[in-house]
Amino acid sequence: VITAFDEVADITLTEATEKDSIELPETVKATIEGKSDEEDISVTWSCKDYQADTNGTYIFEAVSELSGYKLDAGVTMPTGRYS
């Protein structure tokens, strides 16, 4: 059971950037119930409203199959804010 995720640092983009060119982390650190060390969980990122040619703040949500883990009550996948 995943009880928490480390926060994902915000990224500031200085120019129009294609979604595939944004350097998003490939893993996030997760705290697993009953384990003393955090584990890296592989993720991809989703942002349905991202527009490369429009400045603004966009929230990307981590997506993962969680490799056999489930989320504890109240725990959500991490998000990253990109502007």
Coordinates of C-alpha atoms in Angstrom, one line a residue:
V1 CA 0.0 0.0 0.0
I2 CA 1.4 3.4 -1.0
T3 CA 1.0 5.8 1.9
A4 CA 2.6 8.9 0.3
F5 CA 4.5 10.4 -2.6
D6 CA 7.3 12.9 -2.5
E7 CA 6.3 16.3 -4.0
V8 CA 7.2 16.9 -7.6
A9 CA 9.1 20.2 -8.1
D10 CA 7.4 22.9 -10.2
I11 CA 9.0 23.7 -13.6
T12 CA 9.0 27.1 -15.2
L13 CA 9.1 27.1 -19.0
T14 CA 10.6 30.2 -20.6
E15 CA 9.3 29.6 -24.1
A16 CA 6.7 27.6 -26.0
T17 CA 7.5 23.9 -25.5
E18 CA 6.0 20.9 -27.1
K19 CA 4.5 18.5 -24.5
D20 CA 7.0 15.7 -25.4
S21 CA 9.9 18.1 -24.9
I22 CA 9.1 19.0 -21.3
E23 CA 11.6 17.2 -19.0
L24 CA 9.1 15.4 -16.7
P25 CA 10.5 12.9 -14.2
E26 CA 10.2 9.2 -15.2
T27 CA 9.8 8.1 -11.6
V28 CA 8.4 9.4 -8.4
K29 CA 9.4 8.4 -4.9
A30 CA 6.7 6.5 -2.9
T31 CA 6.4 5.6 0.7
I32 CA 5.3 2.0 1.0
E33 CA 3.5 0.7 4.1
G34 CA 5.9 -1.6 6.1
K35 CA 9.0 -0.6 4.2
S36 CA 11.7 1.7 5.6
D37 CA 13.0 2.9 2.2
E38 CA 11.1 4.8 -0.4
E39 CA 10.7 3.2 -3.8
D40 CA 10.8 4.6 -7.3
I41 CA 7.5 4.2 -9.1
S42 CA 7.6 4.5 -12.9
V43 CA 5.2 7.1 -14.3
T44 CA 4.1 8.9 -17.4
W45 CA 2.3 12.3 -17.3
S46 CA -1.1 13.5 -18.5
C47 CA -2.4 17.0 -19.0
K48 CA -5.4 17.2 -21.3
D49 CA -5.5 21.0 -21.6
Y50 CA -1.8 21.6 -22.3
Q51 CA -1.2 24.0 -25.2
A52 CA 2.4 24.5 -26.2
D53 CA 1.7 27.8 -27.9
T54 CA -0.2 29.3 -25.0
N55 CA 1.6 30.7 -21.8
G56 CA -0.1 29.6 -18.6
T57 CA 0.1 27.3 -15.7
Y58 CA -0.7 23.6 -16.4
I59 CA -1.1 20.8 -14.0
F60 CA 0.3 17.4 -15.1
E61 CA -0.8 14.3 -13.3
A62 CA 1.3 11.2 -12.8
V63 CA -0.1 8.0 -14.3
S64 CA 1.2 4.6 -13.3
E65 CA 0.1 1.0 -13.1
L66 CA 1.6 1.0 -9.6
S67 CA 3.4 -2.4 -10.1
G68 CA 1.1 -4.3 -7.9
Y69 CA 0.6 -1.6 -5.3
K70 CA -2.6 0.2 -4.4
L71 CA -3.1 3.7 -3.0
D72 CA -4.0 4.2 0.7
A73 CA -7.2 6.0 1.4
G74 CA -6.8 9.7 0.7
V75 CA -3.6 9.3 -1.3
T76 CA -3.6 10.5 -4.9
M77 CA -1.1 10.3 -7.6
P78 CA 1.4 13.2 -7.6
T79 CA 1.0 16.3 -9.8
G80 CA 3.5 18.7 -11.2
R81 CA 2.8 22.4 -12.0
Y82 CA 4.4 23.8 -15.1
S83 CA 4.2 27.4 -16.2

